[in-house]
GROMACS .gro file of C-alpha atoms in nm:
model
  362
    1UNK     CA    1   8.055  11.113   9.951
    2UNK     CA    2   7.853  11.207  10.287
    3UNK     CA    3   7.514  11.278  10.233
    4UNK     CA    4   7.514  11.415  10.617
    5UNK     CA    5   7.828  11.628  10.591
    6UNK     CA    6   7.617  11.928  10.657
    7UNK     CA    7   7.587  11.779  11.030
    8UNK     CA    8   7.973  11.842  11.100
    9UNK     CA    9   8.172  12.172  11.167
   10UNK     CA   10   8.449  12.237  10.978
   11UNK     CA   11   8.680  12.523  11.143
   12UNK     CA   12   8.929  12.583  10.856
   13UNK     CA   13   8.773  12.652  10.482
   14UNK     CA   14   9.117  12.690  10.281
   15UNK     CA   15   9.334  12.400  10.260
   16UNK     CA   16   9.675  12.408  10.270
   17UNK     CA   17   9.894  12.461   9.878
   18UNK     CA   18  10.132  12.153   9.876
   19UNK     CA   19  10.448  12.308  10.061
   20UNK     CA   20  10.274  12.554  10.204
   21UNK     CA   21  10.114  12.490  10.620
   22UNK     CA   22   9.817  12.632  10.836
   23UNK     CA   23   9.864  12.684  11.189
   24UNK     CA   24   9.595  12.505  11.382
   25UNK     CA   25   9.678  12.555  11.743
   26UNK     CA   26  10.023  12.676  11.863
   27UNK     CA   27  10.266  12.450  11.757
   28UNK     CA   28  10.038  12.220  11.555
   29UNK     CA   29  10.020  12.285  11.150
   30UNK     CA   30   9.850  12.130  10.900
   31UNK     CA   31  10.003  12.072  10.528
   32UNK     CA   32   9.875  11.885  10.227
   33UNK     CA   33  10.060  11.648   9.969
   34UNK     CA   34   9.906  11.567   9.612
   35UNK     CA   35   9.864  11.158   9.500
   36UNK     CA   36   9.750  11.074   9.164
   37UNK     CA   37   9.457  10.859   9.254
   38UNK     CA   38   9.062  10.978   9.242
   39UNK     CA   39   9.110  11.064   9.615
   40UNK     CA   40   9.392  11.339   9.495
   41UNK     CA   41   9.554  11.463   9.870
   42UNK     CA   42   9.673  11.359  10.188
   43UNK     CA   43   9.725  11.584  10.506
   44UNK     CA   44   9.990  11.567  10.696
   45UNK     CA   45  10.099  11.738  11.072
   46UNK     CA   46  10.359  11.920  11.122
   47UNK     CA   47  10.388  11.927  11.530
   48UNK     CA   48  10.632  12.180  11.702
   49UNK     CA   49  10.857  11.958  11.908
   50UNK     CA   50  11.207  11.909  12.195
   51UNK     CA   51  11.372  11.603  12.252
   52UNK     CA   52  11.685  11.521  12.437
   53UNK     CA   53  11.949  11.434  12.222
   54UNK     CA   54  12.331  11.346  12.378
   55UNK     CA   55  12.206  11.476  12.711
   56UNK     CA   56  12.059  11.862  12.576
   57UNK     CA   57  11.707  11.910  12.437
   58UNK     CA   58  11.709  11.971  12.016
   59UNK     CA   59  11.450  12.137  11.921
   60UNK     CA   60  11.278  12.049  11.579
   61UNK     CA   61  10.981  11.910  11.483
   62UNK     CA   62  10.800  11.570  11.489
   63UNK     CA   63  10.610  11.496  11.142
   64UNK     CA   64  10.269  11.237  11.105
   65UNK     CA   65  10.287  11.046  10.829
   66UNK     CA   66  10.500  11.085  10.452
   67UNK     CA   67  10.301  11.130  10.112
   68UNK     CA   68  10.388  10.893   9.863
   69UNK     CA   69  10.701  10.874   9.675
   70UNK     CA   70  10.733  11.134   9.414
   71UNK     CA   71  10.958  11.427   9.296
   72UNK     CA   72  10.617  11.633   9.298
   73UNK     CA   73  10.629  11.558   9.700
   74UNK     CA   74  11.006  11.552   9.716
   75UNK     CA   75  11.012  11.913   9.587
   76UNK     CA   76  10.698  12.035   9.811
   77UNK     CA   77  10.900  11.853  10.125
   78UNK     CA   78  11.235  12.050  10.021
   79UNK     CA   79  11.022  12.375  10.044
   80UNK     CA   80  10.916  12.314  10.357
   81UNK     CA   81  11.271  12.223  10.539
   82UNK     CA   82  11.351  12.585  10.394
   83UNK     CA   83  11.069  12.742  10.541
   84UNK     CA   84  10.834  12.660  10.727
   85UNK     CA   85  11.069  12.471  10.935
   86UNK     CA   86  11.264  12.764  11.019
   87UNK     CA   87  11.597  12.604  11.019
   88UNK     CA   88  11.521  12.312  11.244
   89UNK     CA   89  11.550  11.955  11.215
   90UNK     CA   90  11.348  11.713  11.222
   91UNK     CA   91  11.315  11.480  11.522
   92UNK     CA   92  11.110  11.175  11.452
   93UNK     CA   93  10.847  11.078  11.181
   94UNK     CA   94  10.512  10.859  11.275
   95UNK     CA   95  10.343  10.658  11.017
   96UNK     CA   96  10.007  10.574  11.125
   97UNK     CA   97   9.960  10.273  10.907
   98UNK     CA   98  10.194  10.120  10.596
   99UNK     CA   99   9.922  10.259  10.294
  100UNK     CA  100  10.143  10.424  10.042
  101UNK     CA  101  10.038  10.828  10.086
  102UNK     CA  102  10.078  10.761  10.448
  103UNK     CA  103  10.445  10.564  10.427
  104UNK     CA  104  10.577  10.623  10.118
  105UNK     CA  105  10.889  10.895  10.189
  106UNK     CA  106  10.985  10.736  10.525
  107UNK     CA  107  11.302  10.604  10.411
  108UNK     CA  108  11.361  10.956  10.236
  109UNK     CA  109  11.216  11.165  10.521
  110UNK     CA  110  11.397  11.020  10.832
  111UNK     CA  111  11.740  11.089  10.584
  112UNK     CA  112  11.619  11.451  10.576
  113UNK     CA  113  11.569  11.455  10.207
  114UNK     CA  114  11.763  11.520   9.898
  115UNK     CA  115  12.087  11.673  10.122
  116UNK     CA  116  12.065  11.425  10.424
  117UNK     CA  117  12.012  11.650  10.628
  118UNK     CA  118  11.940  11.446  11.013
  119UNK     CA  119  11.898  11.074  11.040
  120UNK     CA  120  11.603  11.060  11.296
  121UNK     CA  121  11.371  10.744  11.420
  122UNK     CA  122  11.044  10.573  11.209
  123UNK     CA  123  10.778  10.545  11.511
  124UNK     CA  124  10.490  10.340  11.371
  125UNK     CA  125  10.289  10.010  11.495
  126UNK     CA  126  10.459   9.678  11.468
  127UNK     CA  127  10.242   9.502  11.214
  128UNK     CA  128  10.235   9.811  11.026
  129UNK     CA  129  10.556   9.846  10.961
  130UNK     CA  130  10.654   9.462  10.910
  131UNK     CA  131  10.377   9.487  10.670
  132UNK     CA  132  10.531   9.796  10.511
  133UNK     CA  133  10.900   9.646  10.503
  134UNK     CA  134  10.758   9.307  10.335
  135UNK     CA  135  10.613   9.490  10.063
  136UNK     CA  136  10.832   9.737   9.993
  137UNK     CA  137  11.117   9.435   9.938
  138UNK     CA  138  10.877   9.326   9.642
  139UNK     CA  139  10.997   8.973   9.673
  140UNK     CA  140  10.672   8.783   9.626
  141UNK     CA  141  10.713   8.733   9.236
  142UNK     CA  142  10.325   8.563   9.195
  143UNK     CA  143  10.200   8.849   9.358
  144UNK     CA  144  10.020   8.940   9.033
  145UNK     CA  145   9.893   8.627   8.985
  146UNK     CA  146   9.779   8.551   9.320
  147UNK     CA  147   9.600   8.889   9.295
  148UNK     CA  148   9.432   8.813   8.952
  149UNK     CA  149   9.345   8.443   9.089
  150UNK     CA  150   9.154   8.599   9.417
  151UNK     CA  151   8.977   8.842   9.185
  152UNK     CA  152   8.890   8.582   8.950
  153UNK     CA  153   8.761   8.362   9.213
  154UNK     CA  154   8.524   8.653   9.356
  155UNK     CA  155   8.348   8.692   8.998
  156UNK     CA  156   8.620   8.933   8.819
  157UNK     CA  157   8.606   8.776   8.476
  158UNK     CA  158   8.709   9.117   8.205
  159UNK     CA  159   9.044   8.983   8.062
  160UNK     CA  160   9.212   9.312   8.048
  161UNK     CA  161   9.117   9.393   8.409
  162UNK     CA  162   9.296   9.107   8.529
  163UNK     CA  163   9.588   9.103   8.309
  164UNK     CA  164   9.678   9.499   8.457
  165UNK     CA  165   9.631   9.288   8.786
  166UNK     CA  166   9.850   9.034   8.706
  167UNK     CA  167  10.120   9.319   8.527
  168UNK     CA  168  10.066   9.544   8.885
  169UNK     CA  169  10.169   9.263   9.047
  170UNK     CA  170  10.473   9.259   9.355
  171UNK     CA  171  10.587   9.575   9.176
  172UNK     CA  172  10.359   9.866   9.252
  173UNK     CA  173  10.391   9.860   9.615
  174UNK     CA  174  10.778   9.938   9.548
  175UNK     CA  175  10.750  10.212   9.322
  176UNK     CA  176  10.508  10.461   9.586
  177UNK     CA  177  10.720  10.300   9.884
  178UNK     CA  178  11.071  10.218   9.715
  179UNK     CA  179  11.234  10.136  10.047
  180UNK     CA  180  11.121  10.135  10.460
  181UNK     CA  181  11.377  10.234  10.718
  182UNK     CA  182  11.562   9.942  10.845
  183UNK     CA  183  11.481   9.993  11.218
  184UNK     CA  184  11.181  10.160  11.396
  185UNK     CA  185  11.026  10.267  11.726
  186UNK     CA  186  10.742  10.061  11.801
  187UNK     CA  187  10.378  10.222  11.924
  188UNK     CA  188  10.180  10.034  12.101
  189UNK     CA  189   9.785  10.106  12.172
  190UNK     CA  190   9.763  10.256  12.471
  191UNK     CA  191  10.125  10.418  12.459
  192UNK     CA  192  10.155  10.818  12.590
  193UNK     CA  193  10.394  11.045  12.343
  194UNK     CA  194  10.505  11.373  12.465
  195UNK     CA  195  10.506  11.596  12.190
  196UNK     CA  196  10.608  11.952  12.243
  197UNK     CA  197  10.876  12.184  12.387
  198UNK     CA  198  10.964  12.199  12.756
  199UNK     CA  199  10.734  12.312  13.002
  200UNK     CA  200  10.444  12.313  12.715
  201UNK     CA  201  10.411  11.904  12.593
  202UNK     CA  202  10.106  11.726  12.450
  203UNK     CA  203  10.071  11.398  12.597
  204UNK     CA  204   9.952  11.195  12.233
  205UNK     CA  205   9.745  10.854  12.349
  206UNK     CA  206   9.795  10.608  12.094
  207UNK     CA  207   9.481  10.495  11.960
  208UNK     CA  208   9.504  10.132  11.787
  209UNK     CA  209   9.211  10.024  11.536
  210UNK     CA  210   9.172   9.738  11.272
  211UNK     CA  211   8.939   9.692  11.013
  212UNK     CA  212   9.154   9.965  10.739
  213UNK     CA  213   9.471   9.811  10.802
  214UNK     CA  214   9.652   9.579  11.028
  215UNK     CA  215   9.726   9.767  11.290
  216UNK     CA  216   9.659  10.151  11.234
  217UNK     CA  217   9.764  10.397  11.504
  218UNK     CA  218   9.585  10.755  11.560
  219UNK     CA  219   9.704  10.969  11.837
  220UNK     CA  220   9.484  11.157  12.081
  221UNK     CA  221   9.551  11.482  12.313
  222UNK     CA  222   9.312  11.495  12.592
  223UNK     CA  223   9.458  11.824  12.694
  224UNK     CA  224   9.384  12.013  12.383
  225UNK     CA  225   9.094  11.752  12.278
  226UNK     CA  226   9.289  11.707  11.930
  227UNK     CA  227   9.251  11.337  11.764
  228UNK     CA  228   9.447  11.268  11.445
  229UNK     CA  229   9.248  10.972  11.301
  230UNK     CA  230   9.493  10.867  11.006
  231UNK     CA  231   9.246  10.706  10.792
  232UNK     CA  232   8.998  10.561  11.086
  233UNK     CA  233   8.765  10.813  11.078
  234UNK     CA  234   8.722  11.041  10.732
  235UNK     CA  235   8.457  11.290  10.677
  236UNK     CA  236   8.368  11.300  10.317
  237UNK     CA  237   8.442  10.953  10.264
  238UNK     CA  238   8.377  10.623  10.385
  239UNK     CA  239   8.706  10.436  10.495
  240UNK     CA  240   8.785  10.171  10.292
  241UNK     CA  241   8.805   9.857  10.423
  242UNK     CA  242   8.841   9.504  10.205
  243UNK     CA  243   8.960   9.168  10.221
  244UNK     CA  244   9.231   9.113   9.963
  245UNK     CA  245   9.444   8.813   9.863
  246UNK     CA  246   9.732   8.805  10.159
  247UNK     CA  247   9.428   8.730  10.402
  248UNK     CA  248   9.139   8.558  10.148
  249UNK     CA  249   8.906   8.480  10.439
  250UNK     CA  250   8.912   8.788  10.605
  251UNK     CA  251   8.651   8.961  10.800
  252UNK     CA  252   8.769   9.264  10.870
  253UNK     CA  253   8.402   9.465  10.892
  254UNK     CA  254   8.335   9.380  11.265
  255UNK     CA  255   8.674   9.473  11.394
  256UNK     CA  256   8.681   9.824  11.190
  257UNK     CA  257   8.325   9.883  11.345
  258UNK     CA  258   8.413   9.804  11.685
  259UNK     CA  259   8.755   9.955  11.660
  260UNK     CA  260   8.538  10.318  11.558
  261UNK     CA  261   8.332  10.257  11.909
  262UNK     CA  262   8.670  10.329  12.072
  263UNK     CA  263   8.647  10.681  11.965
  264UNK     CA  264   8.319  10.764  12.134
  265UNK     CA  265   8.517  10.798  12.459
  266UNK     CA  266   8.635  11.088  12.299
  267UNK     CA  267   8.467  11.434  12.381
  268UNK     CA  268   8.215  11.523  12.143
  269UNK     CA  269   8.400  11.792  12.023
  270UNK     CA  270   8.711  11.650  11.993
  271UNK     CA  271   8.880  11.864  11.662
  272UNK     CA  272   8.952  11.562  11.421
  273UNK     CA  273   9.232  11.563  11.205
  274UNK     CA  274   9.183  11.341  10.915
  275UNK     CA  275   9.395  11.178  10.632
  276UNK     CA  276   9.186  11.306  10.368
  277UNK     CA  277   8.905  11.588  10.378
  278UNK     CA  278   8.956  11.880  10.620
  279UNK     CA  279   8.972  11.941  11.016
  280UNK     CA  280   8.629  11.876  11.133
  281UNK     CA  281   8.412  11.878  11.457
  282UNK     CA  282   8.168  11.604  11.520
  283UNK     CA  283   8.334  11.278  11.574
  284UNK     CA  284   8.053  11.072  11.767
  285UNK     CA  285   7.821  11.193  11.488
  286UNK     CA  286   8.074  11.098  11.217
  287UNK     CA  287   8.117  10.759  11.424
  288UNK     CA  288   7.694  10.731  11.432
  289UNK     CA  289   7.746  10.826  11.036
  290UNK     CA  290   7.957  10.519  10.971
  291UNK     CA  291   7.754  10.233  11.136
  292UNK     CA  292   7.487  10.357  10.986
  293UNK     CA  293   7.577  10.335  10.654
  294UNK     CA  294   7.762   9.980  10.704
  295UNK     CA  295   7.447   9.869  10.845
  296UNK     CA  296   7.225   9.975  10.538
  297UNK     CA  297   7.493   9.880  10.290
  298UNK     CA  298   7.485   9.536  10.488
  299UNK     CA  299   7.122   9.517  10.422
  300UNK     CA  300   7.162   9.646  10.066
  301UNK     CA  301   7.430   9.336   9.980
  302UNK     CA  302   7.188   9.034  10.165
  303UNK     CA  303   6.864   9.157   9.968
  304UNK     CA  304   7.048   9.116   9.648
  305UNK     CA  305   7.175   8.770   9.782
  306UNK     CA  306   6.810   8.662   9.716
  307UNK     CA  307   6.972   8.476   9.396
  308UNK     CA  308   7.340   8.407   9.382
  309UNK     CA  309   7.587   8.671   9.358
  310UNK     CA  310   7.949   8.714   9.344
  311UNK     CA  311   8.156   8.996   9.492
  312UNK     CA  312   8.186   9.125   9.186
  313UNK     CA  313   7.813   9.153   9.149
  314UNK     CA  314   7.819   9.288   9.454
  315UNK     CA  315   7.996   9.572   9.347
  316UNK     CA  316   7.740   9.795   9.160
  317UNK     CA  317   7.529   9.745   9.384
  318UNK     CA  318   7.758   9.913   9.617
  319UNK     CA  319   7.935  10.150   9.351
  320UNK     CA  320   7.659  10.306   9.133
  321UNK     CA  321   7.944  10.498   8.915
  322UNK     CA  322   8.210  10.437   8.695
  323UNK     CA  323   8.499  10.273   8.822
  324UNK     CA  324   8.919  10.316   8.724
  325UNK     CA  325   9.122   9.955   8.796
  326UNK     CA  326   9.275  10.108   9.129
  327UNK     CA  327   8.913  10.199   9.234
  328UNK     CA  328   8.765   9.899   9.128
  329UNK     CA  329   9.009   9.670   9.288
  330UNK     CA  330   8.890   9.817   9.604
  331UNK     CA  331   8.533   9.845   9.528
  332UNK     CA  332   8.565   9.441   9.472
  333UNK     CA  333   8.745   9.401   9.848
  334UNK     CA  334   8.508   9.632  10.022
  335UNK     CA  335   8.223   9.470   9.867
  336UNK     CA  336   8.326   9.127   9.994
  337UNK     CA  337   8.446   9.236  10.298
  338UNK     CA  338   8.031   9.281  10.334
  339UNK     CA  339   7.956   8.979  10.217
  340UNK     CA  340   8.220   8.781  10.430
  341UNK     CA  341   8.060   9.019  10.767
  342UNK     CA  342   7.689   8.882  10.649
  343UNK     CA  343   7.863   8.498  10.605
  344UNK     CA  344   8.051   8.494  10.938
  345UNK     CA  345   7.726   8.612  11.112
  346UNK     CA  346   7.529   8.345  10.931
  347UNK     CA  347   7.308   8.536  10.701
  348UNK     CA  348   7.459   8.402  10.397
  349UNK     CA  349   7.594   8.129  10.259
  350UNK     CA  350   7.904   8.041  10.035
  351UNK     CA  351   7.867   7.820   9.739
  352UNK     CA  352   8.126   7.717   9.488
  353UNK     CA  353   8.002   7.772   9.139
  354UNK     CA  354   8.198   7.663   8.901
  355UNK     CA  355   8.513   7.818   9.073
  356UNK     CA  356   8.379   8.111   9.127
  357UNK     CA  357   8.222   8.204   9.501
  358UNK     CA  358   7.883   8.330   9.509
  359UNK     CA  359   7.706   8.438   9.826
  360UNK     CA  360   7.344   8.312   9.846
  361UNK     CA  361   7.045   8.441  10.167
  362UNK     CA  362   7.123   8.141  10.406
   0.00000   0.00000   0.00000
């Protein structure tokens, strides 16, 4: 959690029920899905919206990001197309990255749920959603073994830990994201969305950042000074961001750090809307936050380098609590993804111990 949390405003104290929305500005509403991980929500936006459709402007509503796949979010999504949005359809849903909470009902969503109600458009980033739609096919069948064999070779020796790694394997991707619409809308960074009804649009910025994901989009209003971050920038929590099997030599640290400079362009008192945690105030503090604590978590992981250590040594030092199998698995990639930021910059150096890395003070 964020030891400095005190140094950020948060407008809103409720949070929205699941099914239930808060208005934030006129035509901008914020609801909130359950997941059954230790981080237990994800917000979503519900944006008042007006597109032309067969030459006349629809009116309906544009929706950021999903909630996982569920009949718990199913049934809070069904409650919601009977009220809060008033009888209109929806228009177009944007993922901001392919992570499970944030993708997961797509394929439902864009069908307009249990009755079909529309057929509308998946906007998301390209690598995002190729990233998604590989995934979600679950065709890699050593997926659990060439999980369990990266985590082995980073220090992860407890037998049953690795055989739930090897049992997750290609199949729990597919179960939170059972399908990904077959054709999309591609954002690019950089790209301008009008959001909004005639006469009263936001122009949305598309914001592209690296580090969390391959390609992660947030979207940015200069009129109303309204940034929804996705999972870039969190205020409770740090984002997570790891090097995992698909990309074993990853170094993903530097780009998420540079990618959070981006947002200090931003007004100071931009209102941030966040994946997880509430609407806040303070995003060049938040920003200042982050490098900060990368920086003495960096120095944290090359003193303990004085002797040999493997990622998963690494990881208490990082983690100083008890840790499930979904939390540890990304305790393990975040902890490397420090070590592999200290080796690329020449700090530290890789030796092969017995088939295991460890990460020595170069």
């Amino acid at each position: 959690m964020n030891p400095q949390e005190h140094e950020l405003t948060y407008p809103w104290a409720e949070t929205p029920a699941p099914g239930t929305i808060i208005t934030l500005r006129p035509g901008v509403h914020w609801l909130r899905m359950r997941l059954p991980f230790a981080l237990d929500h994800i917000n979503l936006w519900l944006l008042d919206d007006e597109i032309e459709v067969d030459g006349s402007l629809r009116r309906g509503w544009t929706v950021i990001d999903c909630g996982i796949t569920s009949d718990e979010t199913k049934a809070a999504w069904e409650k919601l197309f009977d009220t809060a949005f008033e009888g209109r359809p929806l228009l177009r849903l944007i993922a901001t990255h392919f992570h499970p909470d944030h993708l997961g009902l797509a394929h439902w969503l864009t069908r307009g749920g249990e009755r079909e109600r529309w057929r509308v458009r998946l906007w998301m980033s390209a690598a995002e959603y190729a990233f998604g739609r590989f995934l979600s096919a679950g065709t890699n069948e050593t997926a659990g073994e060439d999980a369990a064999a990266h985590f082995r070779r980073h220090g992860l020796s407890d037998p049953e830990a690795l055989a739930k790694v090897r049992a997750r394997g290609s199949g729990y991707y597919p179960k939170l994201v059972p399908a990904v619409p077959r054709s999309f809308h591609r954002i690019s960074d950089g790209d301008e969305i009008a959001i909004g009804r005639a006469g009263s649009r936001r122009i949305f910025r598309a914001i592209v950042g690296y580090g969390h994901s391959p390609e992660h989009v947030s979207l940015y209003c200069a009129e109303d000074k309204l940034l929804v971050s996705g999972d870039m920038v969190l205020p409770r929590i740090s984002t997570n961001v790891s090097v995992f099997d698909v990309e074993p030599e990853g170094n993903p640290l530097p780009r998420y750090l540079r990618s959070l400079d981006h947002y200090l362009m931003l007004p100071a008192d931009t209102l941030v809307l966040p994946s997880h945690g509430k609407p806040f105030i303070g995003l060049h503090r938040r920003v200042a936050q982050q490098h900060a604590h990368h920086q003495a978590r960096l120095e944290e992981v090359y003193a303990a380098c004085a002797t040999p250590k493997s990622a998963a040594e690494i990881v208490p030092v990082l983690f100083n609590r008890e840790l499930d199998l979904h939390q540890t698995t990304f305790a393990l990639g975040e902890s490397l993804a420090h070590l592999h930021a200290l080796w690329y910059e020449g700090r530290l150096a890789r030796i092969d111990d017995g088939g295991v890395w460890r990460f020595t003070q170069a």
